[in-house]
CSV table of C-alpha atoms and ligand atoms in Angstrom, one decimal:
chain,number,residue,atom,x,y,z
A,1,UNK,CA,0.2,0.0,0.3
A,2,UNK,CA,1.1,3.5,-0.7
A,3,UNK,CA,2.2,5.8,1.6
A,4,UNK,CA,-0.4,8.6,2.3
A,5,UNK,CA,-0.1,12.7,1.6
A,6,UNK,CA,-1.5,15.5,2.3
A,7,UNK,CA,-1.6,18.9,-0.1
A,8,UNK,CA,-2.9,21.8,1.3
A,9,UNK,CA,-3.3,23.4,-2.4
A,10,UNK,CA,-2.9,22.8,-5.8
A,11,UNK,CA,1.0,23.0,-7.1
A,12,UNK,CA,2.2,22.5,-10.5
A,13,UNK,CA,1.2,19.6,-12.1
A,14,UNK,CA,4.3,18.2,-12.3
A,15,UNK,CA,5.0,18.0,-8.7
A,16,UNK,CA,1.4,16.3,-8.7
A,17,UNK,CA,2.3,13.5,-11.3
A,18,UNK,CA,4.9,12.5,-9.3
A,19,UNK,CA,3.5,12.3,-6.1
A,20,UNK,CA,0.7,10.3,-7.5
A,21,UNK,CA,3.3,7.7,-8.6
A,22,UNK,CA,4.7,6.9,-4.9
A,23,UNK,CA,1.8,8.4,-2.6
A,24,UNK,CA,-2.7,8.7,-2.1
A,25,UNK,CA,-2.7,12.2,-2.4
A,26,UNK,CA,-5.0,14.1,-0.9
A,27,UNK,CA,-5.3,17.4,-2.5
A,28,UNK,CA,-7.4,20.6,-1.0
A,29,UNK,CA,-8.9,21.2,-4.8
A,30,UNK,CA,-10.1,24.9,-3.6
A,31,UNK,CA,-8.1,27.8,-4.6
A,32,UNK,CA,-7.1,29.3,-0.4
A,33,UNK,CA,-5.6,29.0,2.2
A,34,UNK,CA,-6.6,26.0,4.6
A,35,UNK,CA,-8.2,27.0,8.0
A,36,UNK,CA,-5.5,26.4,10.7
A,37,UNK,CA,-8.7,22.9,11.5
A,38,UNK,CA,-8.8,21.9,7.9
A,39,UNK,CA,-5.2,21.6,8.2
A,40,UNK,CA,-5.5,19.3,11.2
A,41,UNK,CA,-7.9,17.3,9.5
A,42,UNK,CA,-6.3,17.4,6.6
A,43,UNK,CA,-3.1,15.6,8.1
A,44,UNK,CA,-5.3,13.4,10.1
A,45,UNK,CA,-3.9,9.4,9.7
A,46,UNK,CA,-2.1,10.7,6.8
A,47,UNK,CA,1.6,9.7,6.4
A,48,UNK,CA,3.0,13.3,4.5
A,49,UNK,CA,1.8,16.8,4.4
A,50,UNK,CA,3.1,18.9,1.7
A,51,UNK,CA,2.7,22.7,2.7
A,52,UNK,CA,3.1,26.0,1.8
A,53,UNK,CA,4.7,29.2,2.7
A,54,UNK,CA,0.9,30.5,4.1
A,55,UNK,CA,0.3,27.4,6.4
A,56,UNK,CA,1.1,28.0,9.8
A,57,UNK,CA,1.9,24.9,10.6
A,58,UNK,CA,3.1,25.4,14.9
A,59,UNK,CA,3.5,23.2,17.6
A,60,UNK,CA,0.4,21.7,17.7
A,61,UNK,CA,0.1,21.2,14.3
A,62,UNK,CA,3.7,19.0,14.2
A,63,UNK,CA,2.3,16.8,17.0
A,64,UNK,CA,-0.7,16.5,15.7
A,65,UNK,CA,-0.3,13.2,14.0
A,66,UNK,CA,1.4,10.3,15.3
A,67,UNK,CA,2.4,8.9,12.1
A,68,UNK,CA,3.3,11.9,10.3
A,69,UNK,CA,6.5,10.9,8.6
A,70,UNK,CA,7.4,14.5,6.9
A,71,UNK,CA,6.7,17.7,6.3
A,72,UNK,CA,7.2,18.9,3.1
A,73,UNK,CA,7.7,23.1,2.3
A,74,UNK,CA,6.8,24.1,-1.0
A,75,UNK,CA,8.9,27.3,-0.3
A,76,UNK,CA,12.8,28.1,0.8
A,77,UNK,CA,12.2,30.3,3.4
A,78,UNK,CA,10.4,28.3,6.3
A,79,UNK,CA,9.5,30.2,9.2
A,80,UNK,CA,5.3,29.1,8.6
A,81,UNK,CA,6.9,26.1,10.9
A,82,UNK,CA,8.0,25.1,14.2
A,83,UNK,CA,11.1,23.1,12.8
A,84,UNK,CA,12.4,22.8,16.6
A,85,UNK,CA,8.9,21.1,17.4
A,86,UNK,CA,9.2,18.8,14.3
A,87,UNK,CA,12.9,17.8,15.2
A,88,UNK,CA,12.2,17.0,18.7
A,89,UNK,CA,9.6,14.3,17.4
A,90,UNK,CA,12.3,13.6,14.5
A,91,UNK,CA,10.3,14.5,11.6
A,92,UNK,CA,12.1,15.6,8.8
A,93,UNK,CA,11.2,19.6,7.5
A,94,UNK,CA,11.9,19.9,4.1
A,95,UNK,CA,12.2,22.9,1.2
A,96,UNK,CA,12.6,24.4,-2.0
A,97,UNK,CA,16.2,26.3,-2.1
A,98,UNK,CA,18.0,26.7,-5.3
A,99,UNK,CA,15.3,26.0,-7.8
A,100,UNK,CA,14.4,29.7,-7.3
A,101,UNK,CA,16.9,31.8,-6.3
A,102,UNK,CA,17.8,33.5,-9.8
A,103,UNK,CA,14.0,33.5,-11.1
A,104,UNK,CA,13.9,35.6,-7.2
A,105,UNK,CA,17.0,37.8,-7.9
A,106,UNK,CA,15.4,38.3,-11.3
A,107,UNK,CA,12.2,40.0,-9.5
A,108,UNK,CA,14.3,42.0,-7.2
A,109,UNK,CA,15.7,43.6,-9.8
A,110,UNK,CA,12.3,44.1,-11.1
A,111,UNK,CA,11.3,46.1,-7.8
A,112,UNK,CA,14.8,47.6,-7.9
A,113,UNK,CA,14.2,49.4,-11.7
A,114,UNK,CA,10.3,49.9,-11.0
A,115,UNK,CA,11.0,51.6,-7.9
A,116,UNK,CA,13.6,53.5,-9.4
A,117,UNK,CA,12.3,54.6,-12.5
A,118,UNK,CA,9.2,55.3,-11.3
A,119,UNK,CA,7.7,52.5,-13.5
A,120,UNK,CA,3.8,51.9,-12.3
A,121,UNK,CA,3.9,55.5,-11.6
A,122,UNK,CA,4.1,56.6,-14.4
A,123,UNK,CA,2.5,53.8,-16.4
A,124,UNK,CA,-1.5,54.6,-14.1
A,125,UNK,CA,-0.5,58.5,-15.1
A,126,UNK,CA,-0.3,57.9,-18.8
A,127,UNK,CA,-3.8,54.9,-18.1
A,128,UNK,CA,-5.3,57.8,-16.5
A,129,UNK,CA,-5.1,60.8,-19.6
A,130,UNK,CA,-2.5,62.7,-18.0
A,131,UNK,CA,0.0,62.1,-20.6
A,132,UNK,CA,0.2,65.5,-23.0
A,133,UNK,CA,3.9,65.2,-24.2
A,134,UNK,CA,7.4,64.8,-23.5
A,135,UNK,CA,8.0,67.0,-20.5
A,136,UNK,CA,11.4,68.5,-19.0
A,137,UNK,CA,10.7,67.8,-15.9
A,138,UNK,CA,8.2,64.7,-15.4
A,139,UNK,CA,8.2,62.1,-13.4
A,140,UNK,CA,12.1,62.5,-12.9
A,141,UNK,CA,13.8,58.8,-11.4
A,142,UNK,CA,17.2,58.2,-9.8
A,143,UNK,CA,20.4,56.5,-11.8
A,144,UNK,CA,20.9,52.8,-10.5
A,145,UNK,CA,24.3,52.8,-12.5
A,146,UNK,CA,27.2,53.2,-11.1
A,147,UNK,CA,25.5,53.3,-7.8
A,148,UNK,CA,25.6,51.6,-4.6
A,149,UNK,CA,23.9,48.5,-3.7
A,150,UNK,CA,23.9,47.3,0.2
A,151,UNK,CA,23.0,43.5,-0.2
A,152,UNK,CA,22.2,42.2,3.2
A,153,UNK,CA,22.2,38.5,4.0
A,154,UNK,CA,24.8,37.1,0.8
A,155,UNK,CA,23.7,34.0,1.0
A,156,UNK,CA,22.0,31.8,-2.5
A,157,UNK,CA,19.2,34.9,-3.3
A,158,UNK,CA,21.6,37.9,-2.1
A,159,UNK,CA,24.6,36.6,-4.1
A,160,UNK,CA,22.2,36.1,-7.2
A,161,UNK,CA,21.4,39.8,-7.2
A,162,UNK,CA,25.0,41.2,-6.3
A,163,UNK,CA,25.8,39.2,-9.9
A,164,UNK,CA,23.7,41.3,-12.0
A,165,UNK,CA,24.9,44.0,-10.5
A,166,UNK,CA,28.5,43.8,-12.4
A,167,UNK,CA,26.3,44.9,-15.2
A,168,UNK,CA,25.2,48.5,-14.1
A,169,UNK,CA,28.9,48.9,-12.8
A,170,UNK,CA,27.2,48.9,-9.6
A,171,UNK,CA,29.4,49.3,-6.1
A,172,UNK,CA,28.9,46.0,-3.6
A,173,UNK,CA,28.6,46.3,-0.1
A,174,UNK,CA,26.9,42.9,1.8
A,175,UNK,CA,26.3,41.6,5.7
A,176,UNK,CA,27.2,38.0,5.9
A,177,UNK,CA,27.6,36.1,8.9
A,178,UNK,CA,31.5,35.2,6.9
A,179,UNK,CA,33.4,36.6,4.2
A,180,UNK,CA,32.5,35.0,0.4
A,181,UNK,CA,35.8,36.0,-1.3
A,182,UNK,CA,34.5,33.9,-4.6
A,183,UNK,CA,32.1,37.2,-4.5
A,184,UNK,CA,34.5,39.9,-3.3
A,185,UNK,CA,36.6,39.3,-7.0
A,186,UNK,CA,34.1,39.3,-8.8
A,187,UNK,CA,31.8,41.3,-8.0
A,188,UNK,CA,34.5,43.6,-6.3
A,189,UNK,CA,32.2,42.7,-3.2
A,190,UNK,CA,32.6,44.3,0.3
A,191,UNK,CA,31.7,43.0,3.5
A,192,UNK,CA,30.7,45.9,6.0
A,193,UNK,CA,28.6,45.8,9.8
A,194,UNK,CA,24.8,46.7,8.2
A,195,UNK,CA,24.9,50.0,9.4
A,196,UNK,CA,27.6,51.6,7.3
A,197,UNK,CA,25.5,49.2,4.8
A,198,UNK,CA,22.6,51.5,5.7
A,199,UNK,CA,24.6,54.6,5.3
A,200,UNK,CA,26.3,54.0,2.6
A,201,UNK,CA,24.3,52.1,-0.1
A,202,UNK,CA,22.0,54.0,-2.3
A,203,UNK,CA,19.3,50.7,-2.8
A,204,UNK,CA,19.4,48.6,0.0
A,205,UNK,CA,17.7,44.8,-0.7
A,206,UNK,CA,17.6,42.8,2.0
A,207,UNK,CA,17.7,38.6,1.5
A,208,UNK,CA,17.9,37.6,5.3
A,209,UNK,CA,15.5,34.9,6.4
A,210,UNK,CA,13.3,35.7,8.8
A,211,UNK,CA,13.8,35.0,11.9
A,212,UNK,CA,13.7,36.3,15.4
A,213,UNK,CA,17.3,37.7,14.9
A,214,UNK,CA,16.1,39.1,12.0
A,215,UNK,CA,12.7,40.3,12.8
A,216,UNK,CA,12.4,44.6,12.7
A,217,UNK,CA,16.1,44.3,12.2
A,218,UNK,CA,15.5,47.5,10.1
A,219,UNK,CA,13.3,49.8,12.3
A,220,UNK,CA,12.5,53.4,12.7
A,221,UNK,CA,16.9,54.3,13.7
A,222,UNK,CA,18.2,51.8,10.8
A,223,UNK,CA,15.8,54.2,8.3
A,224,UNK,CA,16.9,57.2,9.5
A,225,UNK,CA,20.6,55.8,8.8
A,226,UNK,CA,19.9,55.6,5.3
A,227,UNK,CA,20.3,58.4,2.6
A,228,UNK,CA,17.2,60.3,2.1
A,229,UNK,CA,18.0,59.1,-1.9
A,230,UNK,CA,17.7,55.5,-0.8
A,231,UNK,CA,15.3,53.0,-1.8
A,232,UNK,CA,14.4,49.5,0.3
A,233,UNK,CA,13.8,46.4,-1.6
A,234,UNK,CA,12.3,43.2,0.1
A,235,UNK,CA,11.8,40.0,-1.7
A,236,UNK,CA,12.6,38.4,1.3
A,237,UNK,CA,10.1,38.1,4.6
A,238,UNK,CA,7.6,41.1,5.5
A,239,UNK,CA,8.7,41.0,9.3
A,240,UNK,CA,12.0,41.9,8.4
A,241,UNK,CA,11.4,45.5,8.1
A,242,UNK,CA,9.1,47.7,10.9
A,243,UNK,CA,6.2,48.2,8.4
A,244,UNK,CA,4.1,51.4,10.3
A,245,UNK,CA,7.8,52.7,11.0
A,246,UNK,CA,8.8,52.6,6.8
A,247,UNK,CA,5.4,54.1,5.8
A,248,UNK,CA,6.2,56.5,8.6
A,249,UNK,CA,10.3,57.0,7.1
A,250,UNK,CA,8.2,57.4,3.5
A,251,UNK,CA,6.0,59.7,4.2
A,252,UNK,CA,8.9,62.3,5.9
A,253,UNK,CA,11.0,61.5,2.8
A,254,UNK,CA,13.7,59.8,5.3
A,255,UNK,CA,14.1,57.6,2.8
A,256,UNK,CA,13.1,57.8,-1.4
A,257,UNK,CA,11.1,54.7,-1.8
A,258,UNK,CA,10.7,51.1,-1.1
A,259,UNK,CA,9.8,48.4,-3.1
A,260,UNK,CA,8.3,45.0,-1.6
A,261,UNK,CA,7.1,42.3,-2.8
A,262,UNK,CA,6.3,40.9,0.7
A,263,UNK,CA,4.6,42.4,4.0
A,264,UNK,CA,4.5,42.0,7.6
A,265,UNK,CA,0.8,40.6,7.7
A,266,UNK,CA,0.5,40.0,4.4
A,267,UNK,CA,-2.1,39.7,2.5
A,268,UNK,CA,-2.8,43.0,4.9
A,269,UNK,CA,-1.0,46.0,4.1
A,270,UNK,CA,0.6,48.8,6.8
A,271,UNK,CA,-2.2,51.9,7.5
A,272,UNK,CA,-0.9,54.0,4.3
A,273,UNK,CA,1.3,52.2,2.5
A,274,UNK,CA,-0.9,51.8,-0.1
A,275,UNK,CA,-1.4,55.4,-0.8
A,276,UNK,CA,2.5,56.0,-1.3
A,277,UNK,CA,3.4,57.4,-4.8
A,278,UNK,CA,6.6,56.3,-4.3
A,279,UNK,CA,6.6,52.7,-3.7
A,280,UNK,CA,6.1,49.5,-5.5
A,281,UNK,CA,3.8,46.6,-4.7
A,282,UNK,CA,3.9,43.3,-5.8
A,283,UNK,CA,2.0,40.6,-4.1
A,284,UNK,CA,4.6,38.3,-3.0
A,285,UNK,CA,5.4,36.7,-6.2
A,286,UNK,CA,9.5,36.2,-5.8
A,287,UNK,CA,9.4,32.5,-7.3
A,288,UNK,CA,6.8,33.3,-9.5
A,289,UNK,CA,7.3,31.9,-12.7
A,290,UNK,CA,5.8,29.2,-15.0
A,291,UNK,CA,9.6,27.6,-14.7
A,292,UNK,CA,10.3,27.7,-11.3
A,293,UNK,CA,7.2,26.6,-9.6
A,294,UNK,CA,7.2,23.7,-11.4
A,295,UNK,CA,10.8,22.8,-10.2
A,296,UNK,CA,10.0,23.9,-6.8
A,297,UNK,CA,6.4,21.5,-6.9
A,298,UNK,CA,9.0,18.7,-8.4
A,299,UNK,CA,12.0,19.8,-5.5
A,300,UNK,CA,9.2,19.7,-3.2
A,301,UNK,CA,7.8,16.0,-4.4
A,302,UNK,CA,11.1,14.4,-4.2
A,303,UNK,CA,11.4,15.0,-0.9
A,304,UNK,CA,8.6,13.9,0.3
A,305,UNK,CA,9.6,10.7,-1.5
A,306,UNK,CA,13.0,10.5,-0.1
A,307,UNK,CA,12.2,10.1,3.2
A,308,UNK,CA,9.6,7.5,2.8
A,309,UNK,CA,12.8,5.8,0.1
A,310,UNK,CA,15.0,5.4,3.3
A,311,UNK,CA,17.4,8.1,1.0
A,312,UNK,CA,18.2,11.4,2.5
A,313,UNK,CA,16.2,14.4,0.8
A,314,UNK,CA,17.4,17.0,-1.6
A,315,UNK,CA,16.7,19.8,0.8
A,316,UNK,CA,16.3,19.0,4.6
A,317,UNK,CA,16.0,21.8,7.1
A,318,UNK,CA,16.8,19.6,10.2
A,319,UNK,CA,19.5,16.8,8.8
A,320,UNK,CA,19.8,15.7,12.5
A,321,UNK,CA,16.7,13.9,12.6
A,322,UNK,CA,18.2,11.5,9.9
B,1,GLV,C1,8.9,32.4,-1.5
B,1,GLV,O1,8.5,33.4,-0.7
B,1,GLV,C2,10.0,31.1,-0.9
B,1,GLV,O2,10.2,31.2,0.5
B,1,GLV,O3,9.8,30.1,-1.3
B,2,GLV,C1,17.8,31.1,-0.1
B,2,GLV,O1,17.7,30.7,-0.6
B,2,GLV,C2,19.2,32.3,0.2
B,2,GLV,O2,20.0,31.3,0.7
B,2,GLV,O3,19.5,33.2,-0.3
């Protein structure tokens, strides 16, 4: 008999097809985030769970079904899962790193460009019938080339963002736990303390995971340190930024703009954020391409399958349980 798996929402077919070969699949067919009670119902008697970053898998859910043998998250970030609780019961937690790195770096640049050059605001302006011909002072943005890009957290995605900056001859500053010598050579990147990065960068892009340490890492004080002309980009996780403080900083022109793909209380936005013209706001699309979502689905499926084949999953967050 095949083991059983609960999939909390439809993912690309490649992943579902793969799962079908190895599991009895129960899929939530409704295209919405499940309530916690529905997740608890869904995993009852199941051997495996494939969940999304919008599913809160806290200690209670982790412990709800002693039969559960793997939690496979369809995301690279896993702050939605109580990993310590899973580890305490020797339950592997898997994620989807690597496959979405370049795609998320692309979107980071899309946000950087569109914020710096006011692309969305200008498009709205034109569609509203306000374009009456070229103007010497019309919708001026700021340059990107040869500016300083600050990368907070030089992991896979941060590095991919940095590599793209070479084409714009940008100076790169980064924070990380240790130096990345390869990238320093390749991109002339320089590792600095966060405060120095904030004071010197024209663009600050966040690429740290969300943890207790990184929550509200960018608040009032940090925003004040940034240049008045600086632009903040966040494609990591919303709670890394104190969103209220950011609204305040944008309003008072403490910083010039923000391009955000993630929000502190997603899908809600901090009051006032959506009214600000110097922001570009996207509905969490970092990895949202046809190709990459299919790869994520395949990897999430492979991770779950590996556990039942007694193999080491390609991407496991808590390998100590193996
Ligand atoms: C997306 O935010 C992810 O963590 O995969
Ligand atoms: C996430 O995959 C990162 O390391 O940036």
